[in-house]
Structure formats: C-alpha cells, structure tokens
Amino acid sequence: MTGRVGVFVALLALMATASADTKKTKKAAEPPPPPIEEVATDVEREPTPEEIEASLPPHINGPKLVDLGNNIEVDLPEGMVLFEHTEAKALLEQSGASGENVNAAIGKIGADWLVIVEYQDVGYVTDTDADQLDPGELFKSYEEGNNTQNERRKAMGIGALYLDGWSEMPKYNKLTHRLVWGLKGHSDEGPVINAFTRILGRNGYMSVNLVDAPERIESSKEATAALFARTRFKTGYTYTDHQEGDKSSGMGLRALVLGGTGLAVMKVAKTGLLIKLLLVFKKVWWLALLGIGGFFKWIAGRKKDDNEEPTAQE
C-alpha cells in the first residue's frame, strides 16, 4: 500500500510541474492585464440609494399628507416616495402600462414593491351583497371569462394567461368599506399574482393595488399595511357620507370583484357577462413583470441609458 501511495504522490508532483510550465508558457504569450482601475470600470454595480434618489422625476418624500385629487388623500409614511398623477402616468406608460386613471404611484427606495392608486368615478357602489361573495362561484366566472379572452389574446398576438386560484379570497370589511381579493395565475413566462383593494367612496371607488413578485407579495403586504391604512377619501366624500340623490353606479361588490376595472365593471353591470376581462389581466401581467425587476432600479437604469453618450461611429 505504501508503494502505491508513493507512486500516486509522484504522479501528482509531475502533473503539478507540467501545469506550472503550461501556465508560464501561456502567461508569457498573453498580453499583460489592464490596470486595476480599468477593470473596475467594466464591472456593473448596483446604484446607491442616493443615486436612485437623484435619478427620480419630481416626487414627494414622506412623511407628508398629500392631496391626490378626486377627494382622495394619503398620509404618506416616512421613507416612502410618491409620484403624483403627471409623473406616475408618464412612468407607467413608459413601462408599457396604461396610466389613464392613475392618481399616484408609491414605492420605497430599496424595496421592489409598488402601490398604484386609481379612482373610478362610477357613482355609489352598494355593499348590500356583501354576504354573496361566494369564492367558488366567482372564480368559475373568472375562468369562463378568461378562456374567452385567451382566444382574443391569441388573435392579438398576446400570450395566454391561466388562472390557478385565489391568492386571497374576496372579503369585505363593513367598518372600513374595503374590499380585498387576490388572484394567482401563470403564463409561459412564469407565475403572476395581483393583490386587489377597492375602497368605496360616496361617488365611486378607489383602486389601491399592490405590485410585487409572487414570492415577495406576502412580505410586501406587511410592509405596505400602514400605507393602505392611511389612504382614504376626505371627509364629506367617504362611503358613509352618501346621501339620497347621489349618483348611483348600479353595481354591487360582486361586480367589482368580477370587473377589476371601471370599464369592465360597467359592462358587467349592464349585461351580467364578464366580457372585458382582458383589461384586468393585461394590467396584472405588466404589474407582475414590473415588480420582479424593481421599479426604482428600473428608473435609475432608464435614466442611465438616456444619459449615456453615443459612441463614435467608425
């Protein structure tokens, strides 16, 4: 056994010598490495919070009470960043989304989540059907509508989306007049989750939707709980301020869950059929993608690309 070990050690020594000779030959033939400073400039690094802050369009830093228009206000928590209508609309449209009804986009530097606040001036929504939010029946309606819309998506050259179930079953809080639910699904690109919140008001409702990657959505709910609690209608325009003679939407809570957006809700209310679900999932899809990449990093990277000087053409 000792003789075999000695032979093995000798072979290792020969291999090490041969390897060293090869490295010497290769080192002599190769040009010297660039200076350390030059190598460092080629390494992609994450932008610092200060650099991200400097790259942002006009925004508001918390803590601050902010009027969002449409008789909506938010007591913006410390550390959060808010883009008002004009900036939020431009950013969402540049990312490939619709900013038509957006009042604000809210995030936090260093976090990947984003909260989109929108308002739908559809009139008073009744909550008398709060005890009729049957999750099985509602999800079946979603599936039927989604199957139809996948055919339309295919004709438009848009990939199909498939529903996998509720990430959070529909529930309504009668004290706060807030309706919440969540859907999970997938496409060829991966999983999709969107968490929906509807806050009822005197003349319409507010959409406050949380955006993040599926694996982070639960922790993001905790991180944004204070923000959701501080987003509200002003006194005189809350749900309890409703008076006889106010504009009526003709809708209940079931229509809000099935519709997802103002246009879809109006169709549901008039026909009883879910024929505009494409609007919902078109928004769900881009929101999921945006959340995965990180909204603020995307802004910083976009500005960096815009500021890069074009290289000289040879």
PDB file of C-alpha atoms in Angstrom:
ATOM      1  CA  MET A   1       0.000   0.000   0.000  1.00  0.00           C
ATOM      2  CA  THR A   2       2.924   2.347   0.790  1.00  0.00           C
ATOM      3  CA  GLY A   3       4.394   1.793  -2.656  1.00  0.00           C
ATOM      4  CA  ARG A   4       1.109   2.709  -4.342  1.00  0.00           C
ATOM      5  CA  VAL A   5       0.854   5.883  -2.301  1.00  0.00           C
ATOM      6  CA  GLY A   6       4.365   6.868  -3.287  1.00  0.00           C
ATOM      7  CA  VAL A   7       3.600   6.357  -6.975  1.00  0.00           C
ATOM      8  CA  PHE A   8       0.391   8.412  -6.629  1.00  0.00           C
ATOM      9  CA  VAL A   9       2.269  11.282  -4.919  1.00  0.00           C
ATOM     10  CA  ALA A  10       4.925  11.208  -7.612  1.00  0.00           C
ATOM     11  CA  LEU A  11       2.265  11.425 -10.338  1.00  0.00           C
ATOM     12  CA  LEU A  12       0.665  14.412  -8.627  1.00  0.00           C
ATOM     13  CA  ALA A  13       4.050  16.132  -8.436  1.00  0.00           C
ATOM     14  CA  LEU A  14       4.638  15.564 -12.162  1.00  0.00           C
ATOM     15  CA  MET A  15       1.150  16.881 -13.012  1.00  0.00           C
ATOM     16  CA  ALA A  16       1.705  19.988 -10.871  1.00  0.00           C
ATOM     17  CA  THR A  17       5.061  20.638 -12.571  1.00  0.00           C
ATOM     18  CA  ALA A  18       3.560  20.220 -16.030  1.00  0.00           C
ATOM     19  CA  SER A  19       0.663  22.529 -15.115  1.00  0.00           C
ATOM     20  CA  ALA A  20       3.050  25.193 -13.797  1.00  0.00           C
ATOM     21  CA  ASP A  21       5.138  25.005 -17.002  1.00  0.00           C
ATOM     22  CA  THR A  22       1.968  25.354 -19.099  1.00  0.00           C
ATOM     23  CA  LYS A  23       0.868  28.413 -17.104  1.00  0.00           C
ATOM     24  CA  LYS A  24       4.286  30.016 -17.522  1.00  0.00           C
ATOM     25  CA  THR A  25       4.169  29.474 -21.300  1.00  0.00           C
ATOM     26  CA  LYS A  26       0.626  30.789 -21.518  1.00  0.00           C
ATOM     27  CA  LYS A  27       1.471  33.784 -19.305  1.00  0.00           C
ATOM     28  CA  ALA A  28       4.436  34.711 -21.485  1.00  0.00           C
ATOM     29  CA  ALA A  29       2.310  34.578 -24.633  1.00  0.00           C
ATOM     30  CA  GLU A  30      -0.641  36.589 -23.280  1.00  0.00           C
ATOM     31  CA  PRO A  31      -0.624  40.420 -23.072  1.00  0.00           C
ATOM     32  CA  PRO A  32      -0.402  41.953 -19.584  1.00  0.00           C
ATOM     33  CA  PRO A  33      -3.776  42.524 -17.833  1.00  0.00           C
ATOM     34  CA  PRO A  34      -5.261  46.027 -17.907  1.00  0.00           C
ATOM     35  CA  PRO A  35      -4.739  48.303 -14.910  1.00  0.00           C
ATOM     36  CA  ILE A  36      -6.975  47.647 -11.914  1.00  0.00           C
ATOM     37  CA  GLU A  37      -8.781  50.956 -12.406  1.00  0.00           C
ATOM     38  CA  GLU A  38      -9.729  49.994 -15.963  1.00  0.00           C
ATOM     39  CA  VAL A  39     -11.135  46.616 -14.914  1.00  0.00           C
ATOM     40  CA  ALA A  40     -13.202  48.210 -12.153  1.00  0.00           C
ATOM     41  CA  THR A  41     -14.992  50.499 -14.616  1.00  0.00           C
ATOM     42  CA  ASP A  42     -16.245  47.471 -16.551  1.00  0.00           C
ATOM     43  CA  VAL A  43     -17.981  45.941 -13.514  1.00  0.00           C
ATOM     44  CA  GLU A  44     -21.730  46.602 -13.342  1.00  0.00           C
ATOM     45  CA  ARG A  45     -22.727  47.710  -9.854  1.00  0.00           C
ATOM     46  CA  GLU A  46     -25.998  48.429  -8.119  1.00  0.00           C
ATOM     47  CA  PRO A  47     -26.894  52.140  -7.871  1.00  0.00           C
ATOM     48  CA  THR A  48     -26.767  53.577  -4.359  1.00  0.00           C
ATOM     49  CA  PRO A  49     -29.945  54.949  -2.713  1.00  0.00           C
ATOM     50  CA  GLU A  50     -28.562  58.461  -3.228  1.00  0.00           C
ATOM     51  CA  GLU A  51     -28.049  57.818  -6.948  1.00  0.00           C
ATOM     52  CA  ILE A  52     -31.553  56.397  -7.289  1.00  0.00           C
ATOM     53  CA  GLU A  53     -32.997  59.402  -5.455  1.00  0.00           C
ATOM     54  CA  ALA A  54     -31.177  61.761  -7.826  1.00  0.00           C
ATOM     55  CA  SER A  55     -32.476  59.850 -10.863  1.00  0.00           C
ATOM     56  CA  LEU A  56     -36.150  60.157  -9.913  1.00  0.00           C
ATOM     57  CA  PRO A  57     -38.562  62.536 -11.647  1.00  0.00           C
ATOM     58  CA  PRO A  58     -40.382  65.073  -9.426  1.00  0.00           C
ATOM     59  CA  HIS A  59     -41.730  63.289  -6.346  1.00  0.00           C
ATOM     60  CA  ILE A  60     -42.800  63.708  -2.727  1.00  0.00           C
ATOM     61  CA  ASN A  61     -40.968  62.150   0.221  1.00  0.00           C
ATOM     62  CA  GLY A  62     -42.787  61.033   3.369  1.00  0.00           C
ATOM     63  CA  PRO A  63     -43.805  61.794   5.977  1.00  0.00           C
ATOM     64  CA  LYS A  64     -46.339  64.166   4.445  1.00  0.00           C
ATOM     65  CA  LEU A  65     -50.094  64.490   3.974  1.00  0.00           C
ATOM     66  CA  VAL A  66     -50.679  64.532   0.210  1.00  0.00           C
ATOM     67  CA  ASP A  67     -53.830  65.507  -1.722  1.00  0.00           C
ATOM     68  CA  LEU A  68     -54.164  63.060  -4.650  1.00  0.00           C
ATOM     69  CA  GLY A  69     -57.162  64.705  -6.296  1.00  0.00           C
ATOM     70  CA  ASN A  70     -60.676  63.225  -6.646  1.00  0.00           C
ATOM     71  CA  ASN A  71     -61.169  63.962  -2.928  1.00  0.00           C
ATOM     72  CA  ILE A  72     -58.519  61.377  -2.006  1.00  0.00           C
ATOM     73  CA  GLU A  73     -55.621  61.906   0.379  1.00  0.00           C
ATOM     74  CA  VAL A  74     -52.776  59.840   1.755  1.00  0.00           C
ATOM     75  CA  ASP A  75     -50.766  60.339   4.911  1.00  0.00           C
ATOM     76  CA  LEU A  76     -47.506  59.228   3.289  1.00  0.00           C
ATOM     77  CA  PRO A  77     -45.327  57.297   5.780  1.00  0.00           C
ATOM     78  CA  GLU A  78     -41.701  58.198   6.370  1.00  0.00           C
ATOM     79  CA  GLY A  79     -39.271  56.654   3.897  1.00  0.00           C
ATOM     80  CA  MET A  80     -41.819  56.263   1.114  1.00  0.00           C
ATOM     81  CA  VAL A  81     -41.770  58.092  -2.218  1.00  0.00           C
ATOM     82  CA  LEU A  82     -44.876  59.281  -4.080  1.00  0.00           C
ATOM     83  CA  PHE A  83     -45.239  60.254  -7.738  1.00  0.00           C
ATOM     84  CA  GLU A  84     -48.299  62.382  -8.410  1.00  0.00           C
ATOM     85  CA  HIS A  85     -50.606  61.995 -11.411  1.00  0.00           C
ATOM     86  CA  THR A  86     -48.451  63.501 -14.170  1.00  0.00           C
ATOM     87  CA  GLU A  87     -45.220  61.729 -13.204  1.00  0.00           C
ATOM     88  CA  ALA A  88     -46.966  58.451 -12.331  1.00  0.00           C
ATOM     89  CA  LYS A  89     -48.853  58.407 -15.633  1.00  0.00           C
ATOM     90  CA  ALA A  90     -45.660  59.045 -17.625  1.00  0.00           C
ATOM     91  CA  LEU A  91     -43.686  56.365 -15.760  1.00  0.00           C
ATOM     92  CA  LEU A  92     -46.384  53.739 -16.142  1.00  0.00           C
ATOM     93  CA  GLU A  93     -46.808  54.451 -19.838  1.00  0.00           C
ATOM     94  CA  GLN A  94     -43.042  54.288 -20.382  1.00  0.00           C
ATOM     95  CA  SER A  95     -43.040  50.864 -18.743  1.00  0.00           C
ATOM     96  CA  GLY A  96     -45.713  49.666 -21.160  1.00  0.00           C
ATOM     97  CA  ALA A  97     -48.753  50.116 -18.900  1.00  0.00           C
ATOM     98  CA  SER A  98     -51.811  52.334 -19.055  1.00  0.00           C
ATOM     99  CA  GLY A  99     -51.774  55.337 -16.726  1.00  0.00           C
ATOM    100  CA  GLU A 100     -55.211  56.568 -17.743  1.00  0.00           C
ATOM    101  CA  ASN A 101     -56.849  56.652 -14.318  1.00  0.00           C
ATOM    102  CA  VAL A 102     -53.807  56.766 -12.048  1.00  0.00           C
ATOM    103  CA  ASN A 103     -53.753  59.237  -9.165  1.00  0.00           C
ATOM    104  CA  ALA A 104     -50.386  58.236  -7.770  1.00  0.00           C
ATOM    105  CA  ALA A 105     -47.652  55.603  -7.708  1.00  0.00           C
ATOM    106  CA  ILE A 106     -45.989  54.962  -4.345  1.00  0.00           C
ATOM    107  CA  GLY A 107     -42.867  52.994  -3.509  1.00  0.00           C
ATOM    108  CA  LYS A 108     -39.811  52.874  -1.308  1.00  0.00           C
ATOM    109  CA  ILE A 109     -36.184  53.048  -2.389  1.00  0.00           C
ATOM    110  CA  GLY A 110     -34.544  49.738  -1.614  1.00  0.00           C
ATOM    111  CA  ALA A 111     -37.826  47.806  -1.902  1.00  0.00           C
ATOM    112  CA  ASP A 112     -39.241  46.164  -5.028  1.00  0.00           C
ATOM    113  CA  TRP A 113     -42.947  46.662  -4.349  1.00  0.00           C
ATOM    114  CA  LEU A 114     -45.082  49.375  -5.897  1.00  0.00           C
ATOM    115  CA  VAL A 115     -48.571  50.625  -5.000  1.00  0.00           C
ATOM    116  CA  ILE A 116     -50.804  52.093  -7.717  1.00  0.00           C
ATOM    117  CA  VAL A 117     -53.684  54.351  -6.647  1.00  0.00           C
ATOM    118  CA  GLU A 118     -56.512  54.950  -9.134  1.00  0.00           C
ATOM    119  CA  TYR A 119     -60.019  56.391  -8.936  1.00  0.00           C
ATOM    120  CA  GLN A 120     -63.166  55.332 -10.788  1.00  0.00           C
ATOM    121  CA  ASP A 121     -65.935  57.943 -10.865  1.00  0.00           C
ATOM    122  CA  VAL A 122     -68.744  55.446 -11.479  1.00  0.00           C
ATOM    123  CA  GLY A 123     -71.090  56.533  -8.715  1.00  0.00           C
ATOM    124  CA  TYR A 124     -72.148  54.972  -5.430  1.00  0.00           C
ATOM    125  CA  VAL A 125     -71.492  51.213  -5.170  1.00  0.00           C
ATOM    126  CA  THR A 126     -73.860  49.339  -2.866  1.00  0.00           C
ATOM    127  CA  ASP A 127     -72.472  46.814  -0.398  1.00  0.00           C
ATOM    128  CA  THR A 128     -75.791  45.059   0.217  1.00  0.00           C
ATOM    129  CA  ASP A 129     -74.460  41.918  -1.499  1.00  0.00           C
ATOM    130  CA  ALA A 130     -71.502  41.583   0.907  1.00  0.00           C
ATOM    131  CA  ASP A 131     -72.763  38.163   2.029  1.00  0.00           C
ATOM    132  CA  GLN A 132     -72.931  36.891  -1.575  1.00  0.00           C
ATOM    133  CA  LEU A 133     -69.196  36.808  -2.345  1.00  0.00           C
ATOM    134  CA  ASP A 134     -69.092  33.065  -2.939  1.00  0.00           C
ATOM    135  CA  PRO A 135     -65.454  32.314  -3.889  1.00  0.00           C
ATOM    136  CA  GLY A 136     -66.260  29.164  -5.881  1.00  0.00           C
ATOM    137  CA  GLU A 137     -68.922  30.841  -7.995  1.00  0.00           C
ATOM    138  CA  LEU A 138     -66.839  33.973  -8.552  1.00  0.00           C
ATOM    139  CA  PHE A 139     -63.744  32.023  -9.578  1.00  0.00           C
ATOM    140  CA  LYS A 140     -65.775  29.938 -12.023  1.00  0.00           C
ATOM    141  CA  SER A 141     -66.959  33.180 -13.649  1.00  0.00           C
ATOM    142  CA  TYR A 142     -63.344  34.334 -13.877  1.00  0.00           C
ATOM    143  CA  GLU A 143     -62.301  31.093 -15.568  1.00  0.00           C
ATOM    144  CA  GLU A 144     -65.115  31.284 -18.117  1.00  0.00           C
ATOM    145  CA  GLY A 145     -64.241  34.858 -18.977  1.00  0.00           C
ATOM    146  CA  ASN A 146     -60.530  34.107 -19.107  1.00  0.00           C
ATOM    147  CA  ASN A 147     -60.998  31.214 -21.543  1.00  0.00           C
ATOM    148  CA  THR A 148     -62.858  33.517 -23.904  1.00  0.00           C
ATOM    149  CA  GLN A 149     -60.281  36.258 -23.540  1.00  0.00           C
ATOM    150  CA  ASN A 150     -57.376  33.895 -24.248  1.00  0.00           C
ATOM    151  CA  GLU A 151     -58.834  33.391 -27.734  1.00  0.00           C
ATOM    152  CA  ARG A 152     -58.862  37.153 -28.216  1.00  0.00           C
ATOM    153  CA  ARG A 153     -55.359  37.472 -26.794  1.00  0.00           C
ATOM    154  CA  LYS A 154     -54.162  34.864 -29.280  1.00  0.00           C
ATOM    155  CA  ALA A 155     -55.695  36.828 -32.171  1.00  0.00           C
ATOM    156  CA  MET A 156     -53.917  39.958 -30.895  1.00  0.00           C
ATOM    157  CA  GLY A 157     -50.574  38.174 -30.649  1.00  0.00           C
ATOM    158  CA  ILE A 158     -50.573  38.283 -26.845  1.00  0.00           C
ATOM    159  CA  GLY A 159     -49.616  35.182 -24.848  1.00  0.00           C
ATOM    160  CA  ALA A 160     -52.311  33.286 -22.968  1.00  0.00           C
ATOM    161  CA  LEU A 161     -52.799  33.636 -19.216  1.00  0.00           C
ATOM    162  CA  TYR A 162     -54.109  30.867 -16.992  1.00  0.00           C
ATOM    163  CA  LEU A 163     -55.810  31.147 -13.609  1.00  0.00           C
ATOM    164  CA  ASP A 164     -54.554  28.912 -10.796  1.00  0.00           C
ATOM    165  CA  GLY A 165     -56.809  30.079  -7.970  1.00  0.00           C
ATOM    166  CA  TRP A 166     -57.238  32.738  -5.316  1.00  0.00           C
ATOM    167  CA  SER A 167     -54.151  34.062  -3.575  1.00  0.00           C
ATOM    168  CA  GLU A 168     -56.668  35.716  -1.250  1.00  0.00           C
ATOM    169  CA  MET A 169     -60.396  35.033  -1.291  1.00  0.00           C
ATOM    170  CA  PRO A 170     -62.728  38.030  -1.683  1.00  0.00           C
ATOM    171  CA  LYS A 171     -63.675  39.622   1.623  1.00  0.00           C
ATOM    172  CA  TYR A 172     -65.309  42.887   2.605  1.00  0.00           C
ATOM    173  CA  ASN A 173     -64.798  44.928   5.759  1.00  0.00           C
ATOM    174  CA  LYS A 174     -68.071  46.679   6.590  1.00  0.00           C
ATOM    175  CA  LEU A 175     -66.394  49.077   9.020  1.00  0.00           C
ATOM    176  CA  THR A 176     -63.735  50.378   6.620  1.00  0.00           C
ATOM    177  CA  HIS A 177     -65.748  49.729   3.423  1.00  0.00           C
ATOM    178  CA  ARG A 178     -62.764  47.999   1.854  1.00  0.00           C
ATOM    179  CA  LEU A 179     -62.994  45.026  -0.484  1.00  0.00           C
ATOM    180  CA  VAL A 180     -59.871  42.892  -0.982  1.00  0.00           C
ATOM    181  CA  TRP A 181     -59.005  39.819  -3.024  1.00  0.00           C
ATOM    182  CA  GLY A 182     -56.065  38.298  -4.867  1.00  0.00           C
ATOM    183  CA  LEU A 183     -55.650  36.128  -7.959  1.00  0.00           C
ATOM    184  CA  LYS A 184     -52.778  33.870  -8.905  1.00  0.00           C
ATOM    185  CA  GLY A 185     -52.060  32.525 -12.346  1.00  0.00           C
ATOM    186  CA  HIS A 186     -49.302  31.840 -14.818  1.00  0.00           C
ATOM    187  CA  SER A 187     -48.200  32.288 -18.401  1.00  0.00           C
ATOM    188  CA  ASP A 188     -45.356  30.866 -20.435  1.00  0.00           C
ATOM    189  CA  GLU A 189     -43.140  33.456 -18.750  1.00  0.00           C
ATOM    190  CA  GLY A 190     -43.861  32.357 -15.183  1.00  0.00           C
ATOM    191  CA  PRO A 191     -46.243  32.924 -12.247  1.00  0.00           C
ATOM    192  CA  VAL A 192     -48.417  36.016 -11.849  1.00  0.00           C
ATOM    193  CA  ILE A 193     -50.081  37.403  -8.705  1.00  0.00           C
ATOM    194  CA  ASN A 194     -52.016  40.618  -8.158  1.00  0.00           C
ATOM    195  CA  ALA A 195     -53.476  41.822  -4.859  1.00  0.00           C
ATOM    196  CA  PHE A 196     -56.574  43.992  -5.306  1.00  0.00           C
ATOM    197  CA  THR A 197     -58.054  46.509  -2.867  1.00  0.00           C
ATOM    198  CA  ARG A 198     -61.171  48.582  -3.517  1.00  0.00           C
ATOM    199  CA  ILE A 199     -62.049  51.423  -1.133  1.00  0.00           C
ATOM    200  CA  LEU A 200     -65.642  52.572  -1.530  1.00  0.00           C
ATOM    201  CA  GLY A 201     -66.478  56.264  -1.547  1.00  0.00           C
ATOM    202  CA  ARG A 202     -69.521  58.465  -1.870  1.00  0.00           C
ATOM    203  CA  ASN A 203     -69.321  58.886  -5.665  1.00  0.00           C
ATOM    204  CA  GLY A 204     -67.137  55.995  -6.795  1.00  0.00           C
ATOM    205  CA  TYR A 205     -64.334  53.796  -5.598  1.00  0.00           C
ATOM    206  CA  MET A 206     -60.585  53.848  -5.235  1.00  0.00           C
ATOM    207  CA  SER A 207     -58.306  51.070  -6.509  1.00  0.00           C
ATOM    208  CA  VAL A 208     -55.182  50.583  -4.403  1.00  0.00           C
ATOM    209  CA  ASN A 209     -53.225  47.701  -5.929  1.00  0.00           C
ATOM    210  CA  LEU A 210     -50.012  46.214  -4.603  1.00  0.00           C
ATOM    211  CA  VAL A 211     -47.426  45.068  -7.131  1.00  0.00           C
ATOM    212  CA  ASP A 212     -44.543  42.695  -6.481  1.00  0.00           C
ATOM    213  CA  ALA A 213     -43.149  39.319  -7.498  1.00  0.00           C
ATOM    214  CA  PRO A 214     -45.227  36.330  -6.300  1.00  0.00           C
ATOM    215  CA  GLU A 215     -42.579  35.133  -3.861  1.00  0.00           C
ATOM    216  CA  ARG A 216     -42.493  38.536  -2.121  1.00  0.00           C
ATOM    217  CA  ILE A 217     -46.158  39.513  -2.113  1.00  0.00           C
ATOM    218  CA  GLU A 218     -46.906  38.419   1.458  1.00  0.00           C
ATOM    219  CA  SER A 219     -43.968  40.293   2.989  1.00  0.00           C
ATOM    220  CA  SER A 220     -44.857  43.315   0.855  1.00  0.00           C
ATOM    221  CA  LYS A 221     -48.379  43.290   2.283  1.00  0.00           C
ATOM    222  CA  GLU A 222     -46.880  43.718   5.746  1.00  0.00           C
ATOM    223  CA  ALA A 223     -44.510  46.456   4.557  1.00  0.00           C
ATOM    224  CA  THR A 224     -47.361  48.453   2.990  1.00  0.00           C
ATOM    225  CA  ALA A 225     -50.049  47.898   5.655  1.00  0.00           C
ATOM    226  CA  ALA A 226     -49.547  51.383   7.136  1.00  0.00           C
ATOM    227  CA  LEU A 227     -49.739  52.972   3.678  1.00  0.00           C
ATOM    228  CA  PHE A 228     -53.038  51.227   2.862  1.00  0.00           C
ATOM    229  CA  ALA A 229     -54.490  52.273   6.217  1.00  0.00           C
ATOM    230  CA  ARG A 230     -53.559  55.916   5.564  1.00  0.00           C
ATOM    231  CA  THR A 231     -55.007  56.115   2.046  1.00  0.00           C
ATOM    232  CA  ARG A 232     -58.582  57.418   2.272  1.00  0.00           C
ATOM    233  CA  PHE A 233     -61.366  59.622   0.970  1.00  0.00           C
ATOM    234  CA  LYS A 234     -61.644  63.067   2.502  1.00  0.00           C
ATOM    235  CA  THR A 235     -64.390  63.988   4.957  1.00  0.00           C
ATOM    236  CA  GLY A 236     -67.611  64.599   3.057  1.00  0.00           C
ATOM    237  CA  TYR A 237     -66.701  62.075   0.340  1.00  0.00           C
ATOM    238  CA  THR A 238     -66.445  58.859   2.329  1.00  0.00           C
ATOM    239  CA  TYR A 239     -68.836  55.948   1.895  1.00  0.00           C
ATOM    240  CA  THR A 240     -70.801  56.934   4.992  1.00  0.00           C
ATOM    241  CA  ASP A 241     -71.308  60.446   3.566  1.00  0.00           C
ATOM    242  CA  HIS A 242     -73.609  59.030   0.863  1.00  0.00           C
ATOM    243  CA  GLN A 243     -76.936  60.850   0.592  1.00  0.00           C
ATOM    244  CA  GLU A 244     -80.150  60.124  -1.251  1.00  0.00           C
ATOM    245  CA  GLY A 245     -79.960  61.655  -4.718  1.00  0.00           C
ATOM    246  CA  ASP A 246     -76.229  60.951  -5.184  1.00  0.00           C
ATOM    247  CA  LYS A 247     -75.190  59.342  -8.451  1.00  0.00           C
ATOM    248  CA  SER A 248     -75.608  55.549  -8.410  1.00  0.00           C
ATOM    249  CA  SER A 249     -73.377  53.084 -10.240  1.00  0.00           C
ATOM    250  CA  GLY A 250     -75.999  50.351 -10.248  1.00  0.00           C
ATOM    251  CA  MET A 251     -73.288  47.975  -9.060  1.00  0.00           C
ATOM    252  CA  GLY A 252     -72.534  45.888  -6.017  1.00  0.00           C
ATOM    253  CA  LEU A 253     -69.413  44.231  -4.620  1.00  0.00           C
ATOM    254  CA  ARG A 254     -69.682  41.173  -6.878  1.00  0.00           C
ATOM    255  CA  ALA A 255     -69.401  43.409  -9.925  1.00  0.00           C
ATOM    256  CA  LEU A 256     -66.227  44.991  -8.531  1.00  0.00           C
ATOM    257  CA  VAL A 257     -64.601  41.600  -7.980  1.00  0.00           C
ATOM    258  CA  LEU A 258     -65.545  40.310 -11.421  1.00  0.00           C
ATOM    259  CA  GLY A 259     -64.834  43.504 -13.301  1.00  0.00           C
ATOM    260  CA  GLY A 260     -61.467  44.578 -11.997  1.00  0.00           C
ATOM    261  CA  THR A 261     -61.517  47.922 -13.831  1.00  0.00           C
ATOM    262  CA  GLY A 262     -64.087  50.658 -14.336  1.00  0.00           C
ATOM    263  CA  LEU A 263     -64.850  49.764 -17.953  1.00  0.00           C
ATOM    264  CA  ALA A 264     -65.186  46.075 -17.155  1.00  0.00           C
ATOM    265  CA  VAL A 265     -67.450  46.820 -14.212  1.00  0.00           C
ATOM    266  CA  MET A 266     -69.797  48.889 -16.337  1.00  0.00           C
ATOM    267  CA  LYS A 267     -70.114  46.032 -18.830  1.00  0.00           C
ATOM    268  CA  VAL A 268     -70.785  43.539 -16.059  1.00  0.00           C
ATOM    269  CA  ALA A 269     -73.422  45.823 -14.569  1.00  0.00           C
ATOM    270  CA  LYS A 270     -75.253  46.274 -17.875  1.00  0.00           C
ATOM    271  CA  THR A 271     -75.068  42.764 -19.327  1.00  0.00           C
ATOM    272  CA  GLY A 272     -74.247  40.475 -16.437  1.00  0.00           C
ATOM    273  CA  LEU A 273     -71.458  38.961 -18.537  1.00  0.00           C
ATOM    274  CA  LEU A 274     -67.728  39.173 -17.964  1.00  0.00           C
ATOM    275  CA  ILE A 275     -66.580  40.262 -21.415  1.00  0.00           C
ATOM    276  CA  LYS A 276     -63.801  42.708 -20.573  1.00  0.00           C
ATOM    277  CA  LEU A 277     -61.516  40.523 -18.502  1.00  0.00           C
ATOM    278  CA  LEU A 278     -58.671  41.203 -20.931  1.00  0.00           C
ATOM    279  CA  LEU A 279     -58.317  44.650 -19.355  1.00  0.00           C
ATOM    280  CA  VAL A 280     -57.765  43.068 -15.969  1.00  0.00           C
ATOM    281  CA  PHE A 281     -55.102  40.604 -16.999  1.00  0.00           C
ATOM    282  CA  LYS A 282     -53.347  42.969 -19.322  1.00  0.00           C
ATOM    283  CA  LYS A 283     -52.741  45.120 -16.247  1.00  0.00           C
ATOM    284  CA  VAL A 284     -51.960  42.148 -13.994  1.00  0.00           C
ATOM    285  CA  TRP A 285     -49.264  40.923 -16.368  1.00  0.00           C
ATOM    286  CA  TRP A 286     -47.271  44.134 -16.667  1.00  0.00           C
ATOM    287  CA  LEU A 287     -47.571  44.772 -12.965  1.00  0.00           C
ATOM    288  CA  ALA A 288     -46.032  41.414 -12.169  1.00  0.00           C
ATOM    289  CA  LEU A 289     -43.133  41.986 -14.541  1.00  0.00           C
ATOM    290  CA  LEU A 290     -42.522  45.468 -13.215  1.00  0.00           C
ATOM    291  CA  GLY A 291     -42.456  44.229  -9.647  1.00  0.00           C
ATOM    292  CA  ILE A 292     -39.930  41.498 -10.385  1.00  0.00           C
ATOM    293  CA  GLY A 293     -37.344  43.919 -11.741  1.00  0.00           C
ATOM    294  CA  GLY A 294     -37.761  46.578  -9.089  1.00  0.00           C
ATOM    295  CA  PHE A 295     -39.407  49.860 -10.038  1.00  0.00           C
ATOM    296  CA  PHE A 296     -36.771  52.220  -8.675  1.00  0.00           C
ATOM    297  CA  LYS A 297     -33.874  50.266 -10.162  1.00  0.00           C
ATOM    298  CA  TRP A 298     -35.709  50.383 -13.476  1.00  0.00           C
ATOM    299  CA  ILE A 299     -35.978  54.178 -13.233  1.00  0.00           C
ATOM    300  CA  ALA A 300     -32.281  54.527 -12.370  1.00  0.00           C
ATOM    301  CA  GLY A 301     -31.283  52.242 -15.231  1.00  0.00           C
ATOM    302  CA  ARG A 302     -33.562  54.072 -17.657  1.00  0.00           C
ATOM    303  CA  LYS A 303     -32.001  57.424 -16.795  1.00  0.00           C
ATOM    304  CA  LYS A 304     -28.505  55.965 -17.064  1.00  0.00           C
ATOM    305  CA  ASP A 305     -29.280  54.710 -20.565  1.00  0.00           C
ATOM    306  CA  ASP A 306     -30.709  58.096 -21.540  1.00  0.00           C
ATOM    307  CA  ASN A 307     -27.594  59.916 -20.283  1.00  0.00           C
ATOM    308  CA  GLU A 308     -25.055  57.648 -21.994  1.00  0.00           C
ATOM    309  CA  GLU A 309     -23.235  59.451 -24.774  1.00  0.00           C
ATOM    310  CA  PRO A 310     -23.377  57.685 -28.161  1.00  0.00           C
ATOM    311  CA  THR A 311     -20.114  56.036 -29.176  1.00  0.00           C
ATOM    312  CA  ALA A 312     -18.236  57.344 -32.184  1.00  0.00           C
ATOM    313  CA  GLN A 313     -19.040  55.567 -35.411  1.00  0.00           C
ATOM    314  CA  GLU A 314     -16.007  54.105 -37.233  1.00  0.00           C
TER     315      GLU A 314
END
